[in-house]
XYZ file of C-alpha atoms in Angstrom:
663
model
C -16.722 -36.286 -29.189
C -16.611 -39.793 -30.642
C -17.855 -42.932 -28.980
C -14.348 -43.770 -27.808
C -14.442 -40.735 -25.551
C -17.766 -41.733 -24.159
C -16.577 -45.140 -23.040
C -12.872 -45.806 -23.247
C -10.327 -43.998 -25.405
C -7.391 -45.693 -27.104
C -3.888 -44.473 -26.197
C -2.635 -41.348 -27.933
C 0.367 -43.354 -29.099
C 0.143 -47.091 -29.728
C 2.066 -48.961 -27.112
C 2.217 -45.945 -24.766
C 1.438 -46.800 -21.122
C -1.897 -45.688 -19.662
C -0.942 -43.672 -16.588
C -2.830 -43.953 -13.310
C -4.247 -40.430 -13.503
C -6.439 -41.408 -16.426
C -8.457 -43.383 -13.892
C -9.926 -40.031 -12.771
C -12.333 -40.503 -15.665
C -14.608 -37.492 -16.247
C -12.642 -35.503 -13.648
C -9.381 -35.653 -15.579
C -9.312 -31.951 -16.507
C -10.236 -30.984 -12.935
C -7.442 -33.205 -11.670
C -4.978 -31.317 -13.874
C -6.448 -28.006 -12.673
C -5.645 -29.062 -9.109
C -2.159 -30.386 -9.890
C -1.255 -27.571 -12.284
C -2.493 -24.955 -9.844
C -0.441 -26.375 -6.983
C 2.693 -26.535 -9.132
C 2.190 -22.993 -10.447
C 1.455 -21.428 -7.061
C 4.245 -23.327 -5.296
C 6.799 -22.295 -7.922
C 5.696 -18.677 -7.608
C 5.881 -18.771 -3.814
C 9.372 -20.317 -3.906
C 10.531 -17.518 -6.212
C 8.925 -14.789 -4.094
C 10.342 -16.195 -0.861
C 13.808 -16.417 -2.413
C 13.476 -12.784 -3.522
C 12.335 -11.629 -0.053
C 14.462 -14.155 1.853
C 15.882 -11.598 4.275
C 12.445 -10.505 5.462
C 11.122 -14.072 5.513
C 13.977 -15.262 7.723
C 13.623 -12.176 9.929
C 10.009 -13.204 10.501
C 11.187 -16.714 11.360
C 8.686 -18.459 9.085
C 10.485 -20.094 6.115
C 9.005 -23.546 6.654
C 5.606 -22.402 7.833
C 5.152 -20.202 4.767
C 5.241 -23.252 2.495
C 3.100 -25.491 4.708
C 0.410 -22.874 5.246
C 0.884 -21.667 1.685
C -0.053 -25.102 0.349
C -3.155 -24.973 2.519
C -4.082 -21.547 1.114
C -3.495 -22.804 -2.429
C -5.808 -25.759 -1.871
C -8.494 -23.363 -0.648
C -8.438 -21.126 -3.716
C -8.212 -24.111 -6.053
C -11.183 -25.587 -4.231
C -13.259 -22.575 -5.260
C -12.316 -23.133 -8.892
C -13.062 -26.870 -8.673
C -16.437 -26.407 -6.996
C -18.130 -24.721 -9.968
C -17.649 -27.458 -12.609
C -17.948 -30.188 -9.982
C -21.422 -28.955 -9.100
C -22.426 -29.499 -12.749
C -21.002 -33.024 -13.010
C -24.288 -34.892 -12.266
C -25.896 -33.036 -15.184
C -23.122 -33.144 -17.790
C -20.541 -35.869 -17.020
C -22.365 -38.577 -18.970
C -21.678 -40.379 -22.250
C -24.393 -38.496 -24.136
C -23.009 -35.087 -23.078
C -19.344 -36.095 -23.066
C -18.310 -33.586 -25.738
C -19.875 -30.635 -23.867
C -18.442 -31.755 -20.498
C -14.950 -32.269 -21.896
C -14.843 -28.870 -23.540
C -16.387 -27.130 -20.555
C -13.883 -28.547 -18.050
C -10.950 -27.963 -20.424
C -11.816 -24.307 -20.977
C -12.709 -23.703 -17.341
C -9.438 -25.221 -16.158
C -7.487 -23.220 -18.737
C -9.083 -19.937 -17.729
C -8.594 -20.679 -14.029
C -4.905 -21.524 -14.446
C -4.289 -18.496 -16.695
C -6.045 -16.233 -14.163
C -3.928 -17.656 -11.338
C -0.767 -17.435 -13.414
C -1.392 -13.873 -14.574
C -1.838 -12.633 -11.015
C 1.313 -14.407 -9.869
C 3.241 -12.857 -12.775
C 1.896 -9.405 -11.856
C 2.777 -9.880 -8.178
C 6.476 -8.822 -8.131
C 5.779 -5.427 -9.696
C 2.834 -4.861 -7.353
C 5.022 -5.733 -4.365
C 7.640 -3.233 -5.536
C 4.981 -0.525 -5.425
C 2.794 -1.502 -2.456
C 4.922 -3.976 -0.487
C 2.124 -6.541 -0.476
C 0.476 -8.966 -2.905
C -2.224 -7.637 -5.276
C -5.257 -6.612 -3.231
C -8.233 -4.257 -3.600
C -6.017 -1.592 -5.181
C -5.444 -3.999 -8.071
C -9.204 -4.061 -8.672
C -9.811 -0.350 -8.161
C -7.217 0.672 -10.726
C -8.879 -1.467 -13.403
C -11.575 1.219 -13.632
C -9.017 3.606 -15.184
C -7.331 1.686 -18.015
C -5.967 4.761 -19.835
C -4.105 6.115 -16.805
C -2.934 2.692 -15.683
C -1.717 1.693 -19.146
C 0.081 5.039 -19.516
C 1.894 4.443 -16.245
C 2.802 0.869 -17.182
C 3.920 1.834 -20.671
C 6.185 4.678 -19.583
C 7.421 3.299 -16.292
C 7.226 -0.493 -16.493
C 7.332 -1.338 -20.186
C 9.647 -4.319 -19.800
C 7.627 -5.754 -16.915
C 4.440 -5.233 -18.943
C 5.832 -7.087 -21.961
C 7.221 -9.928 -19.833
C 3.921 -10.366 -17.964
C 1.818 -10.347 -21.144
C 4.176 -12.654 -23.028
C 4.436 -15.085 -20.128
C 0.656 -15.107 -19.676
C 0.105 -15.853 -23.377
C 2.711 -18.607 -23.272
C 1.070 -20.079 -20.172
C -2.354 -19.971 -21.842
C -1.075 -21.824 -24.926
C 0.791 -24.397 -22.861
C -2.159 -25.120 -20.566
C -4.675 -25.254 -23.408
C -2.571 -27.695 -25.437
C -1.876 -29.885 -22.413
C -5.545 -30.057 -21.470
C -6.611 -30.647 -25.060
C -4.246 -33.620 -25.212
C -5.460 -34.881 -21.846
C -9.101 -34.508 -22.903
C -8.583 -37.007 -25.714
C -7.845 -39.647 -23.055
C -10.841 -38.763 -20.885
C -13.367 -41.556 -20.268
C -16.901 -41.294 -18.955
C -17.895 -43.465 -15.998
C -21.192 -45.294 -15.880
C -23.896 -43.092 -14.403
C -24.190 -45.366 -11.351
C -20.503 -44.871 -10.521
C -20.753 -41.132 -11.137
C -23.687 -40.663 -8.749
C -22.027 -42.782 -6.066
C -18.679 -40.953 -6.157
C -19.862 -37.402 -6.825
C -21.175 -36.646 -3.282
C -17.864 -37.803 -1.812
C -15.857 -35.599 -4.190
C -18.105 -32.614 -3.547
C -17.789 -33.073 0.215
C -14.005 -33.333 -0.149
C -13.835 -30.064 -2.078
C -16.106 -28.330 0.460
C -13.781 -29.462 3.261
C -10.830 -28.367 1.132
C -12.314 -24.871 0.876
C -13.259 -24.725 4.539
C -9.795 -25.967 5.570
C -10.621 -26.030 9.272
C -12.923 -27.662 11.803
C -13.325 -24.351 13.644
C -16.622 -22.493 13.803
C -15.713 -20.299 10.824
C -14.008 -21.338 7.582
C -10.448 -20.287 6.836
C -9.899 -16.750 5.580
C -6.782 -14.718 4.675
C -6.590 -13.304 8.218
C -5.825 -16.800 9.556
C -2.592 -16.782 7.577
C -1.220 -13.610 9.172
C 1.608 -15.386 10.961
C 4.086 -12.576 11.542
C 4.409 -8.869 12.192
C 5.445 -8.228 8.579
C 2.499 -7.596 6.243
C 4.486 -8.587 3.155
C 5.553 -11.918 4.637
C 1.940 -12.587 5.626
C 0.826 -11.927 2.064
C 3.402 -14.388 0.738
C 1.684 -17.147 2.680
C -1.513 -16.837 0.642
C -1.655 -16.450 -3.137
C -2.543 -13.466 -5.285
C -5.710 -15.038 -6.704
C -7.183 -15.481 -3.227
C -6.009 -12.021 -2.173
C -7.795 -10.410 -5.137
C -10.942 -12.541 -4.871
C -11.159 -11.787 -1.152
C -10.825 -8.068 -1.954
C -13.686 -8.322 -4.451
C -15.827 -10.007 -1.804
C -14.909 -7.360 0.768
C -15.762 -4.553 -1.652
C -19.260 -5.996 -2.034
C -19.714 -5.756 1.731
C -17.873 -2.486 2.192
C -20.774 -0.535 3.721
C -20.254 -2.657 6.848
C -16.529 -3.026 6.397
C -15.454 -1.886 9.850
C -17.337 -4.800 11.401
C -14.440 -7.031 10.352
C -12.770 -5.925 13.605
C -15.720 -6.823 15.822
C -18.884 -5.148 17.043
C -19.450 -2.229 19.385
C -22.816 -0.771 20.476
C -23.579 2.406 18.534
C -24.010 4.557 21.627
C -20.628 3.406 22.933
C -18.963 4.322 19.622
C -20.257 7.888 19.743
C -19.510 8.287 23.457
C -15.913 7.202 22.942
C -15.313 9.541 20.006
C -16.922 12.619 21.544
C -15.020 12.099 24.815
C -11.769 13.164 23.118
C -10.291 16.197 24.956
C -10.794 18.500 21.946
C -14.478 17.535 21.591
C -15.588 17.468 25.221
C -16.562 21.133 25.247
C -18.884 20.834 22.243
C -22.596 20.087 22.204
C -23.910 17.464 19.802
C -27.617 18.338 19.738
C -28.798 16.246 16.774
C -29.537 12.553 17.197
C -29.949 12.294 13.417
C -26.541 13.882 12.760
C -24.608 12.623 15.784
C -21.243 14.332 15.154
C -22.669 17.674 14.002
C -21.567 20.466 16.321
C -20.820 24.180 16.318
C -17.128 25.085 16.263
C -16.216 28.567 17.450
C -13.188 29.897 15.591
C -10.089 30.670 17.657
C -9.442 33.740 15.475
C -12.087 36.441 15.263
C -11.986 38.292 11.954
C -14.116 41.000 10.447
C -13.705 39.301 7.084
C -13.007 35.556 6.950
C -9.930 34.527 5.015
C -9.762 32.669 1.708
C -8.422 29.124 1.630
C -6.054 27.388 -0.797
C -5.119 23.752 -0.225
C -2.220 22.349 -2.245
C -2.478 18.575 -2.049
C 0.929 17.229 -3.056
C 0.963 13.825 -4.725
C 3.048 11.229 -2.815
C 5.197 13.786 -0.982
C 5.928 11.838 2.198
C 8.360 12.650 4.977
C 10.705 10.287 3.112
C 11.654 13.243 0.917
C 11.915 15.986 3.564
C 15.330 16.364 5.189
C 14.100 18.002 8.402
C 11.676 15.084 8.887
C 14.452 12.526 8.543
C 14.212 12.093 4.773
C 16.207 12.942 1.661
C 17.295 16.521 0.837
C 15.075 16.839 -2.261
C 12.607 19.492 -1.054
C 14.733 22.637 -0.547
C 11.818 24.990 -1.325
C 9.596 23.377 1.301
C 12.466 23.492 3.806
C 12.663 27.265 3.318
C 8.921 27.774 3.474
C 8.503 25.833 6.722
C 10.046 28.715 8.644
C 7.267 31.046 7.447
C 4.221 29.293 8.889
C 2.863 26.439 10.984
C 5.050 23.394 10.368
C 3.764 19.969 11.421
C 6.520 17.707 12.695
C 4.353 14.661 13.498
C 1.553 14.688 10.914
C 0.317 11.325 9.609
C -1.719 10.378 6.561
C -4.777 8.208 7.082
C -4.020 5.843 4.191
C -1.984 5.002 1.125
C -4.170 6.293 -1.721
C -4.890 9.797 -2.994
C -8.630 9.427 -2.432
C -7.958 8.489 1.191
C -5.974 11.711 1.591
C -8.747 13.677 -0.130
C -11.468 12.375 2.173
C -9.349 13.161 5.242
C -8.139 16.636 4.231
C -11.242 17.904 2.434
C -13.941 16.168 4.507
C -12.197 15.500 7.812
C -13.446 11.932 7.429
C -11.703 9.113 9.260
C -10.469 6.033 7.347
C -12.160 2.626 7.089
C -11.184 -0.704 5.474
C -13.648 0.120 2.678
C -12.909 2.187 -0.387
C -12.683 5.918 0.156
C -16.026 7.738 0.268
C -14.835 9.657 -2.791
C -15.834 6.514 -4.711
C -18.815 5.246 -2.697
C -22.370 5.734 -3.943
C -23.976 7.091 -0.750
C -21.378 9.871 -0.500
C -21.926 11.420 -3.939
C -24.353 14.129 -2.777
C -24.619 16.248 0.384
C -21.661 14.491 2.022
C -19.783 17.062 4.096
C -16.732 18.726 2.606
C -15.043 22.027 3.375
C -16.390 23.227 0.027
C -19.955 22.372 1.039
C -19.599 24.172 4.368
C -17.792 27.200 2.963
C -20.267 27.405 0.096
C -22.983 28.054 2.668
C -20.798 30.910 3.954
C -20.807 32.523 0.497
C -17.494 31.145 -0.768
C -16.661 30.390 -4.382
C -15.237 26.866 -4.453
C -13.249 24.994 -7.074
C -10.961 22.048 -7.714
C -7.924 22.357 -10.007
C -6.125 19.250 -11.285
C -3.586 18.713 -14.067
C -4.961 15.323 -15.097
C -8.430 14.013 -15.901
C -10.725 14.916 -13.006
C -12.863 11.824 -13.543
C -10.001 9.698 -12.214
C -10.929 8.027 -8.906
C -14.381 9.630 -9.313
C -13.030 12.972 -8.067
C -15.184 15.051 -10.409
C -18.370 13.253 -9.362
C -17.603 13.514 -5.639
C -16.541 17.149 -5.761
C -19.366 18.484 -7.938
C -21.946 16.676 -5.815
C -20.485 17.961 -2.549
C -19.973 21.676 -2.794
C -17.330 22.368 -5.434
C -18.924 24.782 -7.885
C -16.230 24.469 -10.528
C -13.782 21.791 -11.646
C -10.741 22.717 -13.739
C -8.661 19.911 -15.225
C -6.376 19.064 -18.142
C -9.025 19.935 -20.719
C -9.082 23.537 -19.480
C -5.307 24.004 -19.676
C -2.751 24.618 -22.395
C 0.283 22.885 -20.879
C 3.814 23.378 -22.148
C 4.639 19.891 -20.871
C 2.278 16.969 -20.562
C 3.029 13.521 -19.159
C 1.027 10.356 -18.685
C -0.898 11.883 -15.804
C -1.548 15.234 -17.459
C -0.123 18.740 -17.223
C 3.108 19.315 -15.333
C 2.987 20.892 -11.895
C 4.268 24.192 -13.321
C 1.396 24.271 -15.834
C -1.014 23.319 -13.064
C 0.194 26.141 -10.821
C 0.199 28.666 -13.680
C -3.457 27.833 -14.291
C -4.126 28.036 -10.546
C -2.566 31.502 -10.332
C -4.877 32.669 -13.113
C -7.868 31.111 -11.380
C -7.010 32.630 -7.976
C -6.650 36.076 -9.513
C -10.036 35.676 -11.230
C -11.699 34.462 -8.026
C -10.240 37.353 -6.061
C -11.498 39.822 -8.664
C -15.067 38.666 -8.043
C -14.942 40.176 -4.574
C -16.171 37.024 -2.840
C -14.193 34.742 -0.517
C -12.901 31.595 -2.202
C -11.648 28.090 -1.552
C -9.425 26.381 -4.130
C -8.202 22.800 -3.879
C -5.117 22.210 -6.070
C -3.976 18.634 -6.624
C -0.543 17.984 -8.155
C 0.506 14.938 -10.203
C 4.110 15.286 -11.458
C 5.381 13.137 -8.582
C 3.579 10.076 -9.887
C 4.939 7.130 -11.779
C 6.311 7.143 -14.433
C 7.794 10.428 -13.032
C 7.694 12.594 -16.151
C 8.636 16.276 -15.908
C 10.245 18.881 -18.192
C 13.994 18.986 -18.778
C 16.310 21.679 -17.496
C 14.274 22.714 -14.464
C 16.295 21.260 -11.599
C 19.738 19.961 -10.776
C 19.060 16.245 -10.733
C 19.414 14.472 -7.421
C 19.889 11.077 -9.115
C 21.802 10.530 -12.366
C 18.830 8.835 -14.062
C 16.252 11.555 -14.612
C 13.025 9.537 -14.572
C 12.952 8.535 -10.914
C 11.011 9.411 -7.824
C 13.688 11.560 -6.145
C 14.037 13.790 -9.194
C 10.259 13.976 -9.621
C 9.881 15.087 -6.001
C 12.569 17.714 -6.477
C 10.748 19.031 -9.553
C 7.427 19.074 -7.670
C 9.130 21.025 -4.885
C 10.618 23.431 -7.433
C 7.182 24.062 -8.968
C 5.650 24.541 -5.515
C 8.258 27.128 -4.520
C 7.711 28.982 -7.781
C 3.946 29.011 -7.160
C 4.202 30.344 -3.614
C 6.624 33.104 -4.669
C 4.190 34.208 -7.364
C 1.197 34.056 -4.998
C 2.999 36.278 -2.495
C 3.037 39.052 -5.107
C -0.760 39.031 -5.433
C -3.213 41.096 -3.417
C -5.035 38.019 -2.144
C -1.956 36.702 -0.299
C -2.641 38.758 2.827
C -6.263 37.518 2.882
C -5.610 33.830 2.219
C -4.536 30.817 4.243
C -2.478 28.271 2.286
C -2.163 24.632 3.337
C 0.552 22.497 1.731
C 0.125 18.834 2.591
C 0.800 15.413 1.082
C -1.973 12.950 0.282
C 0.318 10.021 1.243
C 3.884 8.811 0.806
C 5.232 7.543 -2.503
C 5.530 3.911 -1.467
C 4.296 2.366 1.750
C 6.548 -0.543 2.614
C 8.543 -2.036 5.441
C 8.808 -5.165 7.551
C 6.204 -3.960 10.062
C 2.629 -5.165 10.149
C 1.758 -1.494 9.655
C 4.725 0.565 8.328
C 3.872 3.609 10.435
C 6.902 5.631 9.356
C 5.672 5.560 5.743
C 2.487 7.363 6.811
C 4.507 10.327 8.107
C 3.927 13.343 5.847
C 4.830 17.047 5.810
C 2.229 19.725 6.436
C 2.560 23.511 6.357
C 0.069 26.333 6.881
C 1.176 29.805 5.794
C -0.087 33.052 4.306
C -2.202 35.922 5.702
C -1.095 36.699 9.276
C 0.015 33.160 10.146
C 3.093 33.371 12.356
C 5.951 30.821 12.282
C 5.358 27.909 14.615
C 6.403 24.272 14.915
C 3.579 21.897 15.889
C 5.214 18.917 17.545
C 2.192 17.034 18.844
C 0.922 13.929 17.054
C -1.608 14.962 14.412
C -3.739 13.387 11.702
C -4.937 14.629 8.322
C -8.459 14.753 9.796
C -7.261 17.554 12.135
C -6.505 19.924 9.267
C -10.095 20.872 8.390
C -11.133 22.139 11.861
C -7.781 23.905 12.245
C -8.114 25.731 8.922
C -11.662 26.893 9.666
C -10.479 28.274 13.006
C -7.530 30.111 11.432
C -9.785 31.559 8.729
C -12.140 32.967 11.334
C -15.014 30.697 10.296
C -17.359 29.697 13.102
C -19.709 27.071 11.728
C -21.584 23.815 12.184
C -19.870 20.724 10.806
C -19.573 16.965 11.520
C -15.753 16.708 11.565
C -14.289 14.951 14.613
C -10.753 16.263 14.098
C -8.853 18.513 16.447
C -8.672 22.302 16.174
C -4.942 22.846 16.598
C -5.492 26.610 16.560
C -7.119 26.184 19.974
C -4.529 23.778 21.371
C -1.417 22.430 19.695
C 0.529 21.466 22.808
C -1.318 18.598 24.496
C -0.804 15.011 23.265
C -2.586 13.951 20.112
C -3.328 10.805 18.136
C -3.266 9.510 14.565
C -5.438 7.049 12.615
C -3.870 4.811 9.948
C -5.551 2.362 7.585
C -3.181 -0.105 5.904
C -4.944 -2.725 3.807
C -7.168 -4.532 6.367
C -5.221 -3.310 9.380
C -6.218 -0.234 11.382
C -3.634 1.412 13.634
C -4.383 3.849 16.434
C -1.352 5.890 17.518
C -1.465 7.611 20.878
C 1.804 8.899 22.270
C 4.315 6.145 21.559
C 1.650 3.440 21.833
C 0.245 1.713 18.775
C -2.925 -0.372 18.857
C -3.467 -2.483 15.735
C -6.873 -3.922 14.881
C -6.904 -7.040 12.693
C -9.824 -8.791 10.995
C -10.791 -11.980 12.773
C -7.902 -11.754 15.260
C -7.226 -10.077 18.617
C -5.759 -6.541 18.612
C -2.022 -6.120 18.916
C -0.076 -3.651 21.027
C 3.134 -1.988 19.961
C 5.562 0.838 20.560
C 6.350 3.328 17.848
C 9.625 5.237 17.949
C 9.069 8.359 15.829
C 12.770 9.166 15.731
C 13.806 5.838 14.213
C 10.495 5.013 12.525
C 10.454 1.555 14.139
C 7.302 -0.206 15.322
C 7.928 -2.908 17.930
C 5.084 -5.290 18.733
C 4.473 -6.220 22.373
C 3.843 -9.709 23.663
C 0.936 -8.541 25.833
C -2.459 -7.342 24.602
C -3.067 -3.585 24.392
C -4.874 -1.821 27.265
C -8.637 -2.070 26.880
C -8.984 1.710 26.873
C -6.818 2.009 23.764
C -8.701 -0.822 22.063
C -12.024 0.879 22.832
C -10.826 4.181 21.359
C -9.447 2.475 18.254
C -12.625 0.443 17.746
C -14.839 3.509 18.155
C -12.871 5.562 15.635
C -12.838 2.843 12.986
C -16.520 1.986 13.511
C -17.915 5.528 13.481
C -17.172 6.509 9.865
C -18.776 3.307 8.565
C -21.896 3.979 10.637
C -22.100 7.589 9.484
C -21.665 6.581 5.850
C -24.151 3.726 5.925
C -26.845 5.869 7.576
C -25.915 8.973 5.517
C -25.313 11.088 8.597
C -22.046 12.787 7.722
C -23.702 15.937 6.478
C -24.976 19.355 7.446
C -28.456 20.012 8.812
C -31.058 20.698 6.084
């Protein structure tokens, strides 16, 4: 940097006016970071609000979104300004002018490109998850091959547009800041040291954005009962950075809703009607108890769980959805059919932890991916293994995805079969087709049966996953364009029906209980704070001597484990807090739903919603219409206590490593 930069630079063009913003001196690049960031984020918010105008107006917040949105933008930009500003007393001098100029130019460029990239990625993320990029955006980055395959086959145009626009933004910002840097002047050190504390204090207040006891956080901007509209108020950069921060604190994640004494948590949970009759003798393993099976059998039954990817009630006609699952509709008359079964979350790993471990949801990542749950964490496989069962997991993709292989092999699954062990006739971005998966499973079940030992097999499908690739000529298409979710569901249903028909011909059918259940719905969206209807999933238990029955009570995925053990004739010790519906499927039930940072407790038609940093909300859920209506009055304290206990307990058990069997 020449001497002109260190003191006063001549105009870029002779005779050109020197604009007032050049008086920001060494803070010129930071000034443009602030201004450019506000322009970029405001333009993005205007476009998003225009796109979602109907929901924004329904929430009654058009003006407030922009006012509070500007406040949120200033907060996130304050974080980006604070880092270089803290270095100003060391570097913003004439002798280090070149280093300071380059540092602030590159920092501002990277910050604006980061902000811009996330805003460009936001529309596609909203289409999938009905909310701005959040922790899911971060979690998927661990699996670039699968994510890129999905983007390439399903969102190629959006991918190209986002990349091209990001590159263009990077070039534009870099050139603009490079030009601005040539006009930067260094202030005398005396002026710098006098003004710097005031600027730093201003940025700190900008980040804090409130005079309240605690600084502003994303929860303060939840202004409506529509989660998407709330997310439009903030910006995607803050949403993602807040998710990163939350993931670092996830062992204590449930504390975002408040605090409850440990003994009160356990007392509330174990007072549930289906747990009152059990003894909990271990203080070290507080939920461990002995469950006596409702069915007494000389020889316990085998177990096969078919976990269907994204097969929500949306696609099941008898549950109020589309007529794209004719095979499942036929099968439901042959076993126990759940009419009001709800998933615990919106990710496959959340469904896995609930179905396979009976573990309740938390705001943290699923235990499938958490370090303290990678060994001796309770699963049905771990418990059945102690009963002499052979246990295995069969998946058409790469089993390392979402850390499934690590979690399963460390917690009772003796064998893992995935894409590498198959010879598929059709392979998509996510691996072997469901038909190839089930063909391999039929071979595996026959081999397990031949060993003369009881077995448990978990089969996880993947054809109903974006970009919805499946073989031609298998089904009559529901939609004219083949590669869509409705056709993918219909193919998954076709493959499932084919599998069950083949299994019925095998000797093990009469000795095996089959559970068919979804991990979650395809897309969870809606104008409710928690779109409860999108958590509704089908569930069916059939096989062996299971008689046809419709279970109409409210049920959760965490109820399936205890119910299956009871049907199989397995009396055992386990830590699951779910309900044994083989003992009682008539009395009222409950469901637990985790949606981003919101936790919903359903009991009858009442919904209690816990929110981070805010009071709980009460609502009414109409299962027939799928509508959630929020009340103006707070929820009854009893419902709040039950909700708090059930969201706090799993975090406590995980943190203290107490969700396990006795040594």
